[in-house]
Coordinates of C-alpha atoms in Angstrom, one line a residue:
M819 CA -35.0 -21.3 7.7
E820 CA -37.5 -21.2 4.8
L821 CA -39.5 -18.6 3.1
T822 CA -43.1 -18.7 4.5
E823 CA -46.1 -16.6 3.8
E824 CA -45.7 -14.9 7.1
I825 CA -42.2 -13.8 6.1
A826 CA -43.3 -13.0 2.6
R827 CA -46.0 -10.7 3.9
K828 CA -43.5 -8.9 6.2
F829 CA -41.2 -8.3 3.3
A830 CA -44.0 -7.2 1.0
S831 CA -45.2 -4.7 3.6
I832 CA -41.7 -3.3 4.0
A833 CA -41.1 -2.9 0.3
L834 CA -44.6 -1.5 -0.4
G835 CA -43.9 1.2 2.2
H836 CA -40.8 2.4 0.3
V837 CA -41.0 1.9 -3.5
A838 CA -43.6 4.7 -3.8
Q839 CA -42.2 7.0 -1.1
E840 CA -39.8 9.6 -2.3
Y841 CA -36.8 10.1 0.0
P842 CA -36.5 13.9 0.5
N843 CA -32.7 14.2 0.6
K844 CA -31.9 11.8 -2.3
L845 CA -29.6 12.9 -5.1
D846 CA -28.2 10.0 -7.1
H847 CA -27.7 11.7 -10.5
V848 CA -25.1 13.9 -12.3
L849 CA -26.2 17.5 -12.8
A850 CA -25.4 18.4 -16.4
N851 CA -27.5 21.5 -16.4
D852 CA -30.3 23.3 -14.6
T853 CA -33.0 21.0 -15.9
D854 CA -31.4 18.1 -14.1
A855 CA -32.0 19.8 -10.7
Q856 CA -35.4 18.1 -10.2
S857 CA -36.9 15.8 -7.7
P858 CA -36.2 12.0 -7.9
R859 CA -39.8 11.4 -8.8
D860 CA -39.5 13.8 -11.8
L861 CA -36.3 12.3 -13.0
H862 CA -37.2 8.7 -12.3
P863 CA -41.0 8.2 -12.5
V864 CA -40.7 4.5 -11.9
F865 CA -37.7 4.1 -9.6
F866 CA -37.9 7.1 -7.3
G867 CA -38.5 5.5 -3.9
S868 CA -36.5 3.5 -1.4
F869 CA -33.8 6.1 -0.7
D870 CA -32.0 5.5 -4.1
W871 CA -32.6 4.2 -7.6
H872 CA -31.1 0.8 -7.2
S873 CA -32.8 0.1 -3.9
C874 CA -36.1 0.9 -5.5
V875 CA -35.3 -1.5 -8.4
H876 CA -34.6 -4.4 -6.1
S877 CA -37.5 -3.6 -3.9
W878 CA -39.6 -4.1 -7.0
W879 CA -37.9 -7.4 -7.6
T880 CA -38.8 -8.4 -4.1
L881 CA -42.4 -7.4 -4.6
L882 CA -42.8 -9.2 -7.9
T883 CA -41.1 -12.3 -6.6
L884 CA -43.4 -12.5 -3.5
R885 CA -46.4 -11.9 -5.7
R886 CA -45.5 -14.9 -7.9
L887 CA -44.7 -17.2 -4.9
F888 CA -47.6 -16.1 -2.8
P889 CA -50.4 -15.0 -5.2
D890 CA -53.1 -15.3 -2.6
M891 CA -51.6 -13.2 0.2
P892 CA -53.5 -9.9 0.7
E893 CA -50.5 -7.8 -0.4
A894 CA -50.4 -9.4 -3.8
R895 CA -53.3 -7.3 -5.1
E896 CA -51.7 -4.1 -3.8
I897 CA -48.5 -5.1 -5.6
E898 CA -50.4 -5.7 -8.9
I899 CA -52.2 -2.3 -8.7
L900 CA -49.0 -0.4 -8.0
A901 CA -47.1 -2.2 -10.7
E902 CA -49.8 -1.4 -13.3
V903 CA -49.5 2.3 -12.6
S904 CA -45.7 2.2 -12.3
F905 CA -44.6 0.0 -15.3
T906 CA -46.1 2.0 -18.1
E907 CA -44.5 2.6 -21.4
E908 CA -44.4 6.3 -20.9
K909 CA -42.7 6.2 -17.5
L910 CA -40.2 3.5 -18.6
A911 CA -39.4 5.6 -21.7
E912 CA -38.4 8.4 -19.3
E913 CA -36.2 6.1 -17.4
L914 CA -34.5 5.0 -20.6
A915 CA -34.1 8.6 -21.8
Y916 CA -32.4 9.4 -18.5
L917 CA -30.0 6.5 -19.1
N918 CA -29.3 7.6 -22.6
R919 CA -28.0 11.0 -21.5
P920 CA -24.2 11.5 -22.3
T921 CA -23.6 12.0 -18.6
S922 CA -25.2 8.7 -17.6
R923 CA -22.5 6.4 -18.8
G924 CA -21.6 5.4 -15.3
F925 CA -25.1 5.7 -13.8
E926 CA -25.6 2.9 -11.4
R927 CA -22.7 0.9 -12.7
P928 CA -22.6 -2.0 -12.1
Y929 CA -24.9 -2.6 -9.1
G930 CA -28.0 -1.0 -10.5
W931 CA -27.4 -2.6 -13.9
G932 CA -27.4 -6.1 -12.4
W933 CA -30.5 -5.4 -10.4
L934 CA -32.5 -4.0 -13.3
L935 CA -31.8 -7.1 -15.3
Y936 CA -32.8 -9.3 -12.4
L937 CA -36.0 -7.3 -12.1
H938 CA -36.8 -7.8 -15.7
H939 CA -36.0 -11.5 -15.3
E940 CA -38.6 -11.8 -12.6
A941 CA -41.2 -9.6 -14.3
A942 CA -41.1 -11.8 -17.4
R943 CA -42.2 -14.7 -15.3
H944 CA -45.6 -13.0 -14.6
Q945 CA -47.3 -14.2 -17.8
D946 CA -50.6 -12.8 -16.8
R947 CA -49.2 -9.3 -17.0
D948 CA -47.1 -7.4 -19.6
W949 CA -44.6 -6.0 -17.1
G950 CA -41.8 -8.0 -18.7
N951 CA -42.5 -6.7 -22.2
K952 CA -42.6 -3.1 -20.9
L953 CA -39.3 -3.4 -19.0
E954 CA -37.5 -5.2 -21.9
P955 CA -36.2 -2.1 -23.7
L956 CA -34.6 -0.8 -20.5
A957 CA -33.2 -4.3 -19.7
H958 CA -31.5 -4.6 -23.1
A959 CA -30.1 -1.1 -22.7
F960 CA -28.3 -2.2 -19.5
A961 CA -27.2 -5.5 -21.1
D962 CA -25.6 -3.5 -23.9
R963 CA -23.7 -1.5 -21.3
F964 CA -22.4 -4.7 -19.7
R965 CA -21.1 -5.8 -23.1
L966 CA -19.3 -2.4 -23.6
Y967 CA -18.0 -2.3 -20.1
L968 CA -16.4 -5.7 -19.6
P969 CA -13.8 -5.4 -22.4
I970 CA -12.4 -2.2 -20.8
L971 CA -12.6 -3.5 -17.2
T972 CA -9.0 -4.7 -16.9
Y973 CA -9.3 -5.8 -13.2
P974 CA -12.3 -6.9 -11.2
I975 CA -13.6 -4.5 -8.5
T976 CA -13.5 -6.6 -5.3
V977 CA -14.9 -4.1 -2.7
G978 CA -17.7 -5.3 -0.5
T979 CA -20.1 -2.5 -1.7
H980 CA -21.9 -1.4 -4.8
G981 CA -19.0 -1.3 -7.1
N982 CA -18.3 -5.1 -6.7
T983 CA -18.1 -6.7 -10.2
A984 CA -18.9 -10.3 -9.3
F985 CA -22.2 -9.4 -7.6
S986 CA -23.6 -7.6 -10.7
L987 CA -22.4 -10.4 -13.0
V988 CA -24.2 -13.1 -10.9
L989 CA -27.5 -11.3 -11.5
A990 CA -26.8 -10.4 -15.1
R991 CA -25.7 -13.9 -15.9
E992 CA -28.9 -15.4 -14.7
W993 CA -30.8 -12.9 -16.8
G994 CA -28.8 -13.8 -19.9
E995 CA -28.9 -17.6 -19.6
K996 CA -32.0 -18.0 -21.7
R997 CA -32.2 -14.7 -23.5
D998 CA -28.7 -13.3 -24.4
P999 CA -26.0 -15.9 -25.2
E1000 CA -23.7 -13.1 -26.3
L1001 CA -23.8 -11.5 -22.9
L1002 CA -23.5 -14.9 -21.2
E1003 CA -20.3 -15.7 -23.2
A1004 CA -18.9 -12.2 -22.4
I1005 CA -19.4 -12.7 -18.7
D1006 CA -17.9 -16.1 -18.6
E1007 CA -14.9 -15.1 -20.8
W1008 CA -14.2 -12.1 -18.6
S1009 CA -14.7 -14.0 -15.3
R1010 CA -12.3 -16.9 -15.9
P1011 CA -9.1 -14.8 -16.2
A1012 CA -10.3 -12.4 -13.5
F1013 CA -10.8 -15.1 -10.8
A1014 CA -9.7 -18.6 -11.9
A1015 CA -6.1 -18.2 -10.9
K1016 CA -6.9 -17.0 -7.4
S1017 CA -6.1 -19.2 -4.4
D1018 CA -5.4 -19.2 -0.7
Y1019 CA -7.5 -16.2 0.1
S1020 CA -6.5 -14.1 3.1
G1021 CA -8.3 -10.8 2.5
W1022 CA -9.1 -8.4 5.3
E1023 CA -12.8 -8.8 5.5
P1024 CA -15.2 -7.8 6.9
G1025 CA -14.8 -4.1 6.1
G1026 CA -16.7 -1.7 8.3
D1027 CA -19.3 -0.8 5.7
E1028 CA -19.5 -3.9 3.5
F1029 CA -22.6 -5.8 2.6
L1030 CA -20.8 -8.3 0.3
S1031 CA -18.0 -10.7 1.0
P1032 CA -15.5 -10.2 -1.8
V1033 CA -14.4 -13.8 -1.8
L1034 CA -17.8 -15.4 -1.4
I1035 CA -19.5 -13.4 -4.1
A1036 CA -16.7 -14.2 -6.5
S1037 CA -17.0 -17.8 -5.5
L1038 CA -20.8 -17.8 -6.2
L1039 CA -20.1 -16.3 -9.7
M1040 CA -17.4 -18.9 -10.4
S1041 CA -19.7 -21.7 -9.3
R1042 CA -21.9 -20.8 -12.2
V1043 CA -19.1 -20.2 -14.7
M1044 CA -16.9 -23.3 -14.0
E1045 CA -17.8 -26.9 -14.4
P1046 CA -18.7 -28.3 -10.9
A1047 CA -15.7 -30.6 -10.5
I1048 CA -13.3 -27.7 -11.6
F1049 CA -15.1 -25.3 -9.2
A1050 CA -14.8 -27.7 -6.3
K1051 CA -11.1 -27.9 -6.7
W1052 CA -10.8 -24.1 -7.1
F1053 CA -13.0 -23.4 -4.1
G1054 CA -11.0 -25.8 -2.0
D1055 CA -7.7 -24.1 -2.9
L1056 CA -9.3 -20.7 -2.3
I1057 CA -10.9 -20.9 1.2
L1058 CA -11.4 -24.5 2.4
D1059 CA -7.9 -25.8 2.6
N1060 CA -6.6 -22.8 4.4
C1061 CA -9.6 -23.0 6.9
W1062 CA -10.8 -19.5 6.1
I1063 CA -14.4 -20.4 6.4
E1064 CA -13.9 -22.1 9.7
R1065 CA -11.6 -19.4 11.1
E1066 CA -12.9 -16.2 9.7
C1067 CA -16.5 -16.6 8.3
H1068 CA -18.6 -15.8 11.3
P1069 CA -21.6 -13.5 11.6
V1070 CA -20.6 -9.9 12.0
T1071 CA -21.6 -7.4 14.6
V1072 CA -23.7 -4.4 13.7
S1073 CA -23.1 -1.6 16.3
D1074 CA -25.5 1.1 15.0
R1075 CA -28.4 0.3 12.6
S1076 CA -29.3 3.9 12.3
D1077 CA -26.0 4.6 10.5
G1078 CA -26.5 3.8 6.8
K1079 CA -22.9 2.5 6.3
I1080 CA -22.7 0.4 9.4
A1081 CA -26.1 -1.0 8.7
H1082 CA -24.6 -2.5 5.6
L1083 CA -23.2 -5.2 7.8
D1084 CA -26.6 -6.8 8.3
G1085 CA -26.6 -7.2 4.5
L1086 CA -23.2 -8.9 4.7
N1087 CA -24.7 -11.5 7.0
L1088 CA -27.5 -12.0 4.6
S1089 CA -25.4 -12.1 1.4
R1090 CA -22.9 -14.5 3.0
A1091 CA -25.8 -16.8 3.7
W1092 CA -27.0 -16.5 0.1
C1093 CA -23.5 -17.2 -1.3
L1094 CA -22.8 -20.1 1.0
R1095 CA -26.1 -21.8 0.3
G1096 CA -25.6 -21.4 -3.4
I1097 CA -22.1 -22.7 -3.3
D1098 CA -23.2 -25.7 -1.2
R1099 CA -25.8 -26.7 -3.8
V1100 CA -23.1 -26.8 -6.5
L1101 CA -20.6 -28.7 -4.3
G1102 CA -23.1 -31.3 -3.2
Q1103 CA -22.6 -33.5 -0.2
N1104 CA -18.9 -33.5 0.8
A1105 CA -16.8 -33.2 3.9
A1106 CA -17.1 -29.4 3.9
S1107 CA -20.9 -29.4 3.7
P1108 CA -21.8 -29.4 7.4
L1109 CA -19.5 -26.5 8.0
I1110 CA -20.8 -24.5 5.0
Q1111 CA -24.4 -25.2 5.9
D1112 CA -23.7 -24.2 9.6
R1113 CA -22.1 -20.9 8.6
A1114 CA -25.0 -20.1 6.2
Q1115 CA -27.6 -20.7 8.8
S1116 CA -25.7 -18.8 11.5
H1117 CA -25.4 -15.7 9.3
L1118 CA -29.1 -15.9 8.2
S1119 CA -30.3 -16.3 11.8
S1120 CA -28.1 -13.4 12.9
A1121 CA -29.6 -11.0 10.4
M1122 CA -33.3 -12.0 10.0
P1123 CA -34.5 -10.2 13.1
H1124 CA -33.1 -6.9 11.8
V1125 CA -34.6 -6.8 8.3
A1126 CA -37.1 -4.2 9.6
G1127 CA -36.7 -1.6 12.3
D1128 CA -34.6 1.3 11.0
Y1129 CA -35.0 3.0 7.6
M1130 CA -31.3 2.7 6.8
G1131 CA -31.5 -1.0 6.6
E1132 CA -35.2 -1.5 6.1
H1133 CA -35.3 0.1 2.6
W1134 CA -33.1 -2.7 1.2
L1135 CA -32.4 -5.6 3.5
A1136 CA -35.6 -7.6 2.6
S1137 CA -34.2 -8.1 -0.9
F1138 CA -31.0 -9.7 0.4
A1139 CA -33.0 -11.8 2.9
L1140 CA -35.1 -13.1 0.0
L1141 CA -32.1 -14.0 -2.0
A1142 CA -30.8 -16.1 0.8
L1143 CA -34.1 -17.7 1.6
L1144 CA -34.8 -18.6 -2.0
Q1145 CA -31.3 -20.1 -2.4
G1146 CA -32.0 -22.5 0.4
A1147 CA -35.3 -23.6 -1.1

């Protein structure tokens, strides 16, 4: 399955319908005093839509990515207009001021941190606009937080939800590759002792509300940290030799897409496809390739029909579908 203009337009339509729409019951901030009891739009003039802050951030990543890849699709102009009125110095300064509050130390850590860096990484590719320059101060603020956080994070967080460490580091690492060697080194130096000694995985996944596979997202991170030959041996010891992929890694069932937690499982199917495709590219052709590619495709095919349909999934799933489709390009 590939990213086509038809799919791109579907994703763009979904994301455009949410990034500028304030969700009425959203409350994703710490109330330090009465002045904090404001609407999301007042507190976050850029990232107030899509149910929560981080979903709005990665919906914007989706929109800018699609605008770059399909500049002639009708939605591209709508994306440009909305980005121009959203990514202003004044509004982004308010986002930064919110982040700099004493009570915001853990705000969106680490999931939203990684996505904001990834958004800036994409925005900087649009050289006909200054979106990257305007987002840069906010991006560097989150990069600074990663540098402060990793030295005190004694153990990786391996849940299949927003707290997962490896997921945010995959995004942050790509942001830092060409612009922040200090962060890149910090991520790699932290990741090796956190994951390199792991082997013979037998975790109890999937969990009932997970959108990430703990073992596959850690593997995707290590595929970028380790040299390819070292990674191939490590990955074999982890989940190939014990037949975990063959035995356990099948598309999961989503029983109720109107339930925000259970709807996470569509995201698990998409993120597994993304991870498997990325890992397969690093491993190259080998005996495990047909199995890895088959599992990636089955997960992607299982989830793609459900990217739209219910708000609980619709406000975020297109981003994960796009990650998977781009990884296979």
